[in-house]
mmCIF file of C-alpha atoms and ligand atoms in Angstrom:
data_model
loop_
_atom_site.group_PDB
_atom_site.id
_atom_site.type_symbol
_atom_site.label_atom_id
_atom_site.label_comp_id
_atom_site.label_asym_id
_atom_site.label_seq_id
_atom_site.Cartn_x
_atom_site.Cartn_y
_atom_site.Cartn_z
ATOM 1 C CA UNK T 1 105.244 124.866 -9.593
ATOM 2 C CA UNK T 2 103.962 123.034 -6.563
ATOM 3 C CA UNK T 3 103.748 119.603 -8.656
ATOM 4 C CA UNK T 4 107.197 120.207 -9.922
ATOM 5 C CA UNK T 5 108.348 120.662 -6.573
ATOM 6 C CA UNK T 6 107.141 117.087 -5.343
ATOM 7 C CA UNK T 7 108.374 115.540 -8.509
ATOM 8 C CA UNK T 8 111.721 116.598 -7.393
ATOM 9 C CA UNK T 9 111.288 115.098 -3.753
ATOM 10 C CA UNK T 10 111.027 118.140 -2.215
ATOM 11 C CA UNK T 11 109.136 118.334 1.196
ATOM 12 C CA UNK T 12 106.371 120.987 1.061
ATOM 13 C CA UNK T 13 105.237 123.226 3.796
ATOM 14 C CA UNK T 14 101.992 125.391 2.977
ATOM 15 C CA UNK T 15 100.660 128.325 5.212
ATOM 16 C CA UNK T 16 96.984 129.882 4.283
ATOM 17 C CA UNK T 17 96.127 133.055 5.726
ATOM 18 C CA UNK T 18 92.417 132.747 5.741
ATOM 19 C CA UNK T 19 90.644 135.927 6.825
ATOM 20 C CA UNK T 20 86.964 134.851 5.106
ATOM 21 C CA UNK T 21 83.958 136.181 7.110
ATOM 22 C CA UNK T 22 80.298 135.963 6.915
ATOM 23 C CA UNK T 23 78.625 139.283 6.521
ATOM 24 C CA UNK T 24 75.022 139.624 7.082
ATOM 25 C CA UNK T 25 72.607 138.735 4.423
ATOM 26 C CA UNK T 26 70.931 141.232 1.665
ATOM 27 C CA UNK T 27 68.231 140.727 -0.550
ATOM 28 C CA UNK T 28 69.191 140.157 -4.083
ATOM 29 C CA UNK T 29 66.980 138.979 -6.920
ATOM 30 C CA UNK T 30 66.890 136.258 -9.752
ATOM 31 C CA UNK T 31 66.098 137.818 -13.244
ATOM 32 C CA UNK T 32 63.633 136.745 -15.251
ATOM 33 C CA UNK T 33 62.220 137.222 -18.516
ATOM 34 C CA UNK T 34 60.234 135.049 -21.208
ATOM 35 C CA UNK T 35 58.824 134.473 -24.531
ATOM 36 C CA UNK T 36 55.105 133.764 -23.978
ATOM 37 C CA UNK T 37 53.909 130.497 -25.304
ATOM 38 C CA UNK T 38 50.976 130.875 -28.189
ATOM 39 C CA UNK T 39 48.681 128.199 -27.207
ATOM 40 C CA UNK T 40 50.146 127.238 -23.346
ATOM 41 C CA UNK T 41 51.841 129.991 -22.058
ATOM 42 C CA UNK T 42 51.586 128.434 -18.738
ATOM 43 C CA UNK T 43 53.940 125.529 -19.383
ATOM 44 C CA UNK T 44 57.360 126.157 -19.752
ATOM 45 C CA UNK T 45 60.608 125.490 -21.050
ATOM 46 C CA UNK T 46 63.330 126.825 -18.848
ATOM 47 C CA UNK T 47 67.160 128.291 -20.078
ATOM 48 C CA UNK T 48 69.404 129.633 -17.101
ATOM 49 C CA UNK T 49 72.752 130.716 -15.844
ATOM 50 C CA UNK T 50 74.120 132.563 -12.810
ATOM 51 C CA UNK T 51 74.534 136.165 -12.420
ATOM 52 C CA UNK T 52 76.659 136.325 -9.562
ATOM 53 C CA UNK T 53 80.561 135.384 -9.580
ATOM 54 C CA UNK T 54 83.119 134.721 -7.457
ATOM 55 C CA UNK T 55 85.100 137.721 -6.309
ATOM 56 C CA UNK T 56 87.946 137.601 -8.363
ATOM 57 C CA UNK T 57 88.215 138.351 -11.947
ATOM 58 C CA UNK T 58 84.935 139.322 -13.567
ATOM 59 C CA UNK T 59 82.960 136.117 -13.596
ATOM 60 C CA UNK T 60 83.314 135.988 -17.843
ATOM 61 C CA UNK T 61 83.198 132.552 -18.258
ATOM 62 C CA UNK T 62 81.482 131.555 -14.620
ATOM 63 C CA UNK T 63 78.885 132.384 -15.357
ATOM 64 C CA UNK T 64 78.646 135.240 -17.787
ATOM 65 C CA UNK T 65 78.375 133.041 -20.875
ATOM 66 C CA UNK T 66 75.776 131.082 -18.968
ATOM 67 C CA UNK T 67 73.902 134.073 -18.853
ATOM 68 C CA UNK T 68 74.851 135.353 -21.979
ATOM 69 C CA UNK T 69 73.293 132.621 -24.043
ATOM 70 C CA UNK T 70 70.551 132.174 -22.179
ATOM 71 C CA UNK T 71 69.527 135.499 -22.896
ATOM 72 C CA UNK T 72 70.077 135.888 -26.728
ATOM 73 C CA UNK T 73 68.112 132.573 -26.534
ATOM 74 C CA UNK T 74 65.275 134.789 -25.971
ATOM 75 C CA UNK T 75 66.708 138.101 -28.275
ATOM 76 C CA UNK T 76 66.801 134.836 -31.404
ATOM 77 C CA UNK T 77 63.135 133.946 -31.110
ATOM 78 C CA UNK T 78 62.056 137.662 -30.629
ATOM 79 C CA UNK T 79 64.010 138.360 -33.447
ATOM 80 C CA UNK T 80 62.944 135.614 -35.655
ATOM 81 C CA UNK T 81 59.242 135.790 -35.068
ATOM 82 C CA UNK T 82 59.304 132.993 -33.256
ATOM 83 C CA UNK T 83 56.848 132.075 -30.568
ATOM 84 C CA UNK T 84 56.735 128.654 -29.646
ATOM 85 C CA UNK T 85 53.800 127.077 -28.412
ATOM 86 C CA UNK T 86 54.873 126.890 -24.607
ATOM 87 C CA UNK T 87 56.557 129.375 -22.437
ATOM 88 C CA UNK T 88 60.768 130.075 -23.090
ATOM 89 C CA UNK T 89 62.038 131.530 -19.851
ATOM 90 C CA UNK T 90 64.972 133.125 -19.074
ATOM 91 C CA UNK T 91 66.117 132.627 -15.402
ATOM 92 C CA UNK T 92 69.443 134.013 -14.302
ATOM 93 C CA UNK T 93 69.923 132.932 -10.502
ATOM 94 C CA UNK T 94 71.231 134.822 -7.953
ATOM 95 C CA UNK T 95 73.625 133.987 -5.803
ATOM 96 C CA UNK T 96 74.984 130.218 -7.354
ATOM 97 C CA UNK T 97 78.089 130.820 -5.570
ATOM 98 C CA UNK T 98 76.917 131.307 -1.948
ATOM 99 C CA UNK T 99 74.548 128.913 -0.811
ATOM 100 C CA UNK T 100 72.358 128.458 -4.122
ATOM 101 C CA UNK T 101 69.095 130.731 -2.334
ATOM 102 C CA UNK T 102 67.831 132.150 -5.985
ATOM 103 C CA UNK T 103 67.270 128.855 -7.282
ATOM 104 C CA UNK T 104 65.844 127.303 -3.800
ATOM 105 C CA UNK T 105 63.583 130.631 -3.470
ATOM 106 C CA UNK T 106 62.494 129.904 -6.875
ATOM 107 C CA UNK T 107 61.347 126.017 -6.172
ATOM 108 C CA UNK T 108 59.623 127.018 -2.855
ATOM 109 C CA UNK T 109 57.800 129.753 -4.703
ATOM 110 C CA UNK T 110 56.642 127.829 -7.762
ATOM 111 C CA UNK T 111 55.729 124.606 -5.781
ATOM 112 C CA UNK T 112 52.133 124.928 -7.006
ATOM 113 C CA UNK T 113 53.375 124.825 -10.851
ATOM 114 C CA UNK T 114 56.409 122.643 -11.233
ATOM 115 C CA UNK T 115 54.078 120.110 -12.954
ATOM 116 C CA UNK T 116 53.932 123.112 -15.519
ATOM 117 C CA UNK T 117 58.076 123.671 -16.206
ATOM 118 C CA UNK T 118 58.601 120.848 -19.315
ATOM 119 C CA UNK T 119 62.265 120.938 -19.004
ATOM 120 C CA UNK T 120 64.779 123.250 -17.485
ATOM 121 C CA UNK T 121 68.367 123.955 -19.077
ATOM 122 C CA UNK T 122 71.364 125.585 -17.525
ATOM 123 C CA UNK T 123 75.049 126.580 -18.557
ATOM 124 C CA UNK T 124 77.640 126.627 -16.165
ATOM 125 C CA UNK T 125 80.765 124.625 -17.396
ATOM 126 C CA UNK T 126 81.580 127.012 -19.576
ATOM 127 C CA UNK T 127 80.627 128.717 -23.093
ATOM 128 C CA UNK T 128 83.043 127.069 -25.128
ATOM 129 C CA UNK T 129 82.561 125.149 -28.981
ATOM 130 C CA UNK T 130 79.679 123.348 -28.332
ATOM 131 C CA UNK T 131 79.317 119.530 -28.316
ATOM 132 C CA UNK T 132 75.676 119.111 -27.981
ATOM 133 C CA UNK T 133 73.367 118.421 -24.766
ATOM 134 C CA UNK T 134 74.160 116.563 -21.549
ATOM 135 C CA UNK T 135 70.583 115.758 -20.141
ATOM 136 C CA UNK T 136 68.617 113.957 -17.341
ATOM 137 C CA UNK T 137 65.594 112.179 -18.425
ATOM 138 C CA UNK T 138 63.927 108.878 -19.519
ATOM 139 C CA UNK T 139 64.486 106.472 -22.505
ATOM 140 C CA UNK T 140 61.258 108.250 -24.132
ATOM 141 C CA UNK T 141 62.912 111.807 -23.503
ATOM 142 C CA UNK T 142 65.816 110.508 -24.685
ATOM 143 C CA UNK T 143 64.544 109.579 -27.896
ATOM 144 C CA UNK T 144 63.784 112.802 -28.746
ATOM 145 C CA UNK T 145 66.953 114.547 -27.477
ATOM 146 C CA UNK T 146 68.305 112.148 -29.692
ATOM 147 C CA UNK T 147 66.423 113.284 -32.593
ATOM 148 C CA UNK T 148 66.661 116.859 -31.608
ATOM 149 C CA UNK T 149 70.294 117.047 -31.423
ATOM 150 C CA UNK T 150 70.990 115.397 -34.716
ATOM 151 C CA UNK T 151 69.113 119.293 -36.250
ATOM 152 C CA UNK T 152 72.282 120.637 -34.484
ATOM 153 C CA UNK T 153 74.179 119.111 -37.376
ATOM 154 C CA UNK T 154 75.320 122.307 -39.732
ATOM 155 C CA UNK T 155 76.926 123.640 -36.308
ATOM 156 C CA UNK T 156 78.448 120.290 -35.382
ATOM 157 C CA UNK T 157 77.054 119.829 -31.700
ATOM 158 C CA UNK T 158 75.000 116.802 -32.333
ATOM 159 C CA UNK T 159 75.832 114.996 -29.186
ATOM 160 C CA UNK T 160 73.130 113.729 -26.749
ATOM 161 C CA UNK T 161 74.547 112.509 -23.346
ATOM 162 C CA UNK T 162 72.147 110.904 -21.081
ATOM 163 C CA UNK T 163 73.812 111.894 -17.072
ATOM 164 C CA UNK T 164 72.677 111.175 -13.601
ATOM 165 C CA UNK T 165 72.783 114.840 -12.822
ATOM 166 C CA UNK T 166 73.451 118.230 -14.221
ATOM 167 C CA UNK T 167 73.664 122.097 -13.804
ATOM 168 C CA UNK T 168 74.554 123.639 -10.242
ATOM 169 C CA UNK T 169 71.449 125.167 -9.197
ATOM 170 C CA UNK T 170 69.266 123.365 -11.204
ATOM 171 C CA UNK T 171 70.396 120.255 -9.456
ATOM 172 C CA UNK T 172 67.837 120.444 -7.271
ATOM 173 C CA UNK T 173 65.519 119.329 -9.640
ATOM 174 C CA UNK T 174 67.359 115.898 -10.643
ATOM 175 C CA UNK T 175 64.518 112.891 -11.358
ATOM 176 C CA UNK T 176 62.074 115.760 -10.837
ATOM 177 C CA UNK T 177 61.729 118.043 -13.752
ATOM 178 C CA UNK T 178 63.987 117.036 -16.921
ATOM 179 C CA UNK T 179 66.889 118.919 -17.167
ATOM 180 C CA UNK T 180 70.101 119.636 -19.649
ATOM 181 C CA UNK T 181 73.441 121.407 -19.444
ATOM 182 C CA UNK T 182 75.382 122.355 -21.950
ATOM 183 C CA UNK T 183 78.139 120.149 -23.283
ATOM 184 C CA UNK T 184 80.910 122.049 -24.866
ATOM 185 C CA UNK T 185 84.567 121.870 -25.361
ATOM 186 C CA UNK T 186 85.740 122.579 -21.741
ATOM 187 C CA UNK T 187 88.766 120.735 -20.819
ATOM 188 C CA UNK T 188 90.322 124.664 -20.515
ATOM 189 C CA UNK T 189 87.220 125.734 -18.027
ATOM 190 C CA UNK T 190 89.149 125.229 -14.739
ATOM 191 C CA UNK T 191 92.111 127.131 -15.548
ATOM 192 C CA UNK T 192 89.631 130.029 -15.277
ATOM 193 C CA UNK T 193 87.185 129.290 -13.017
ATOM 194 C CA UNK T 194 87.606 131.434 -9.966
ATOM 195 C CA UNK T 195 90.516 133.019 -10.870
ATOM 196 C CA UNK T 196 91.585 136.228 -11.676
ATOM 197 C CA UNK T 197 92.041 134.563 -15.244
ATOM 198 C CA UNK T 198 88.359 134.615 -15.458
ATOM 199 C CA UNK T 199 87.900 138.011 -18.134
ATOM 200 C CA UNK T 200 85.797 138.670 -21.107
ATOM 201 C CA UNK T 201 89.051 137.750 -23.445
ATOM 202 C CA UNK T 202 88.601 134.349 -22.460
ATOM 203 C CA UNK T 203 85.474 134.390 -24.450
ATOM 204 C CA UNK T 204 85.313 133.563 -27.895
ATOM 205 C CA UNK T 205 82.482 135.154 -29.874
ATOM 206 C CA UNK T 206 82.266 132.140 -32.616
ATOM 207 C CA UNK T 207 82.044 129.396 -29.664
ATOM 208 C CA UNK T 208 79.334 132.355 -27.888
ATOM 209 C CA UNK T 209 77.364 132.150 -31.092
ATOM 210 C CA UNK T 210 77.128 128.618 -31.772
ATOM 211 C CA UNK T 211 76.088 127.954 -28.062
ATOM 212 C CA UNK T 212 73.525 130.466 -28.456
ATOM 213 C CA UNK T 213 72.101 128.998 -31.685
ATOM 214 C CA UNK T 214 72.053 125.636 -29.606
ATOM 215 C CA UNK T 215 70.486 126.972 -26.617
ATOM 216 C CA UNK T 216 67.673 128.407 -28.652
ATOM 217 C CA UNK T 217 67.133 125.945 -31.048
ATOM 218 C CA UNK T 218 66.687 123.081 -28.111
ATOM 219 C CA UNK T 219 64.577 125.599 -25.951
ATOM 220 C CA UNK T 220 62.091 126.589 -29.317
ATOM 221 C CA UNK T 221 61.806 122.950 -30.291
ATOM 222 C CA UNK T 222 61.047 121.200 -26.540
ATOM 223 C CA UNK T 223 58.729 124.291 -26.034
ATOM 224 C CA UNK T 224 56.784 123.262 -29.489
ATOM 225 C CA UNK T 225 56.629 120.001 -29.315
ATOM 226 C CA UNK T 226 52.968 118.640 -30.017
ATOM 227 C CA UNK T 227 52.727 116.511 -26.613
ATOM 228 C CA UNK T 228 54.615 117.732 -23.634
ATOM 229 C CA UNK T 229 58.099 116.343 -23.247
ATOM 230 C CA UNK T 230 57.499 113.276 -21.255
ATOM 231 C CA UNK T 231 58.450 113.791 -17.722
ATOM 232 C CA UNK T 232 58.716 110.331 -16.598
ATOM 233 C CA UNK T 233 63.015 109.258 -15.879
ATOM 234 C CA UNK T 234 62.012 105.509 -16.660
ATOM 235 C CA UNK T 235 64.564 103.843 -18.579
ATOM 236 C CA UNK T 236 62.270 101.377 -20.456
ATOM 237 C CA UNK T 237 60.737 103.113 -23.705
ATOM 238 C CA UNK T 238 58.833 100.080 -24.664
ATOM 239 C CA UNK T 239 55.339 100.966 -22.545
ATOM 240 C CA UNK T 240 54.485 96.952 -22.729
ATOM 241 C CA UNK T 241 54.456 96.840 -18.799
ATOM 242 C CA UNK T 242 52.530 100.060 -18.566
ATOM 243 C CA UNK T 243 49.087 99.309 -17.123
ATOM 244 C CA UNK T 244 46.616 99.600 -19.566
ATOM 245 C CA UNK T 245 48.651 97.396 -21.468
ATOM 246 C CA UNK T 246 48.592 94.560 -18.540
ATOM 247 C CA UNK T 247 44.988 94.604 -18.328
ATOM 248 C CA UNK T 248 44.999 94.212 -22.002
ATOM 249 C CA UNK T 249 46.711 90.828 -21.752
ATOM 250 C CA UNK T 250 44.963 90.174 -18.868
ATOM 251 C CA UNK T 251 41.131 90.359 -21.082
ATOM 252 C CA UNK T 252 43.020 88.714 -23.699
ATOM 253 C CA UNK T 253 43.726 85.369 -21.585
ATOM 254 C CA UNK T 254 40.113 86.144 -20.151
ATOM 255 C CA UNK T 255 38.730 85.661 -23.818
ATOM 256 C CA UNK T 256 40.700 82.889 -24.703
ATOM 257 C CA UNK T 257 39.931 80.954 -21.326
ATOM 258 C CA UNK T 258 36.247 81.865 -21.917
ATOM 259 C CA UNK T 259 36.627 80.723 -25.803
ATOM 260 C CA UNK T 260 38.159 77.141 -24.713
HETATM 261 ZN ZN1 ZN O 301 79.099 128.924 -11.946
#
């Protein structure tokens, strides 16, 4: 209404009655739950979303589905028999929408591990048809997203989008800890994100079940994979430069000076 307004030249006023407060703090909790790896239980593979919503409609879409998937990732593999051989771990952070403190309380207490946590996933733009994986990580990880995401062909989300940074909470771990979001079919997700609009009919059960299948077949492969997903962000896949390989040239011209 607004933009029809302007087109027609009129001159807007706008008034906002703001009446927001700060209330003091209370202790709530992330939830967590997991599938324990078989032969390293202690490294993991990470799927999240957000428990908490904004205060207006029921938080269906931000972040319910988030949530939702995450934890039928976990209710596939127990279901299936399925036990990868690394950790899957269900985190659903508390309080996204104030100040991010589950998913900072959850980085100051696992400073000792985070070598341990391969790769960390989170959904927050929305549980809609899935596309496939947006991801931050190096050309070697990116190889195998690659190859990973093609499996997601019977389901159509084969698409493997290297980013400079994803999630919301799980920002904070950017060129730290690989991470991936998932890339679906939102170009709707902001008429209902923190609006009143935001209800369970916005949800679609097909698009719900697909994402799901995604989420755990990405989580059950990078948690099985025979070497750990490499954790390096360099963008040159090659290794040539690395340094055993200089001081391999570097004999090599030693022999063939010696030889001459
Ligand atoms: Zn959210």
């Amino acid at each position: 209404m607004l933009q029809r307004m302007q087109d027609r030249g009129d001159n807007i006023t706008i008034r906002l009655n703001i009446q927001t407060q700060n209330l003091t703090e209370v202790t709530s909790r992330n939830t967590v739950a997991e599938v324990q790896g078989s032969e390293q239980p202690e490294k993991v593979v990470i799927v999240s979303g957000h428990l908490d919503s904004w205060d207006v409609g029921v938080g269906a879409m931000d972040d319910g589905g988030g949530v939702f998937i995450s934890w039928y990732a976990l209710v596939v593999l127990r279901t299936l028999g399925l036990k990868p051989k690394r950790t899957v771990r269900a985190v659903l952070w508390t309080n996204e929408e104030n100040g991010m403190a589950g998913v900072k309380s959850y980085n100051e207490v696992h400073q000792d591990d985070l070598d341990d946590f391969i790769f960390i996933m989170e959904s927050d733009y929305g549980t809609f048809t899935p596309l496939g994986l947006e991801f931050v990580a190096g050309a070697k990880g990116t190889c195998i997203l690659t190859e990973i995401m093609k499996l997601l062909e019977p389901i159509n989300a084969t698409q493997a989008v290297k980013s400079t940074s994803v999630g919301s909470d799980i920002a904070l771990w950017t060129g730290i800890i690989p991470t991936g979001s998932l890339l679906n079919d939102n170009d709707a997700y902001f008429w209902y994100h923190h609006t009143k609009a935001d209800t369970m009919d916005v949800m679609d059960t097909d698009a719900l079940d697909k994402a799901t299948a995604l989420w755990a077949s990405v989580a059950y492969i990078l948690a099985d994979l025979k070497d750990d997903f490499p954790g390096d962000f360099s963008d040159s896949d090659s290794g040539f430069y690395s340094v055993p390989n200089v001081l391999f040239i570097i004999l090599l011209s030693l022999v063939g000076f010696v030889l001459r």
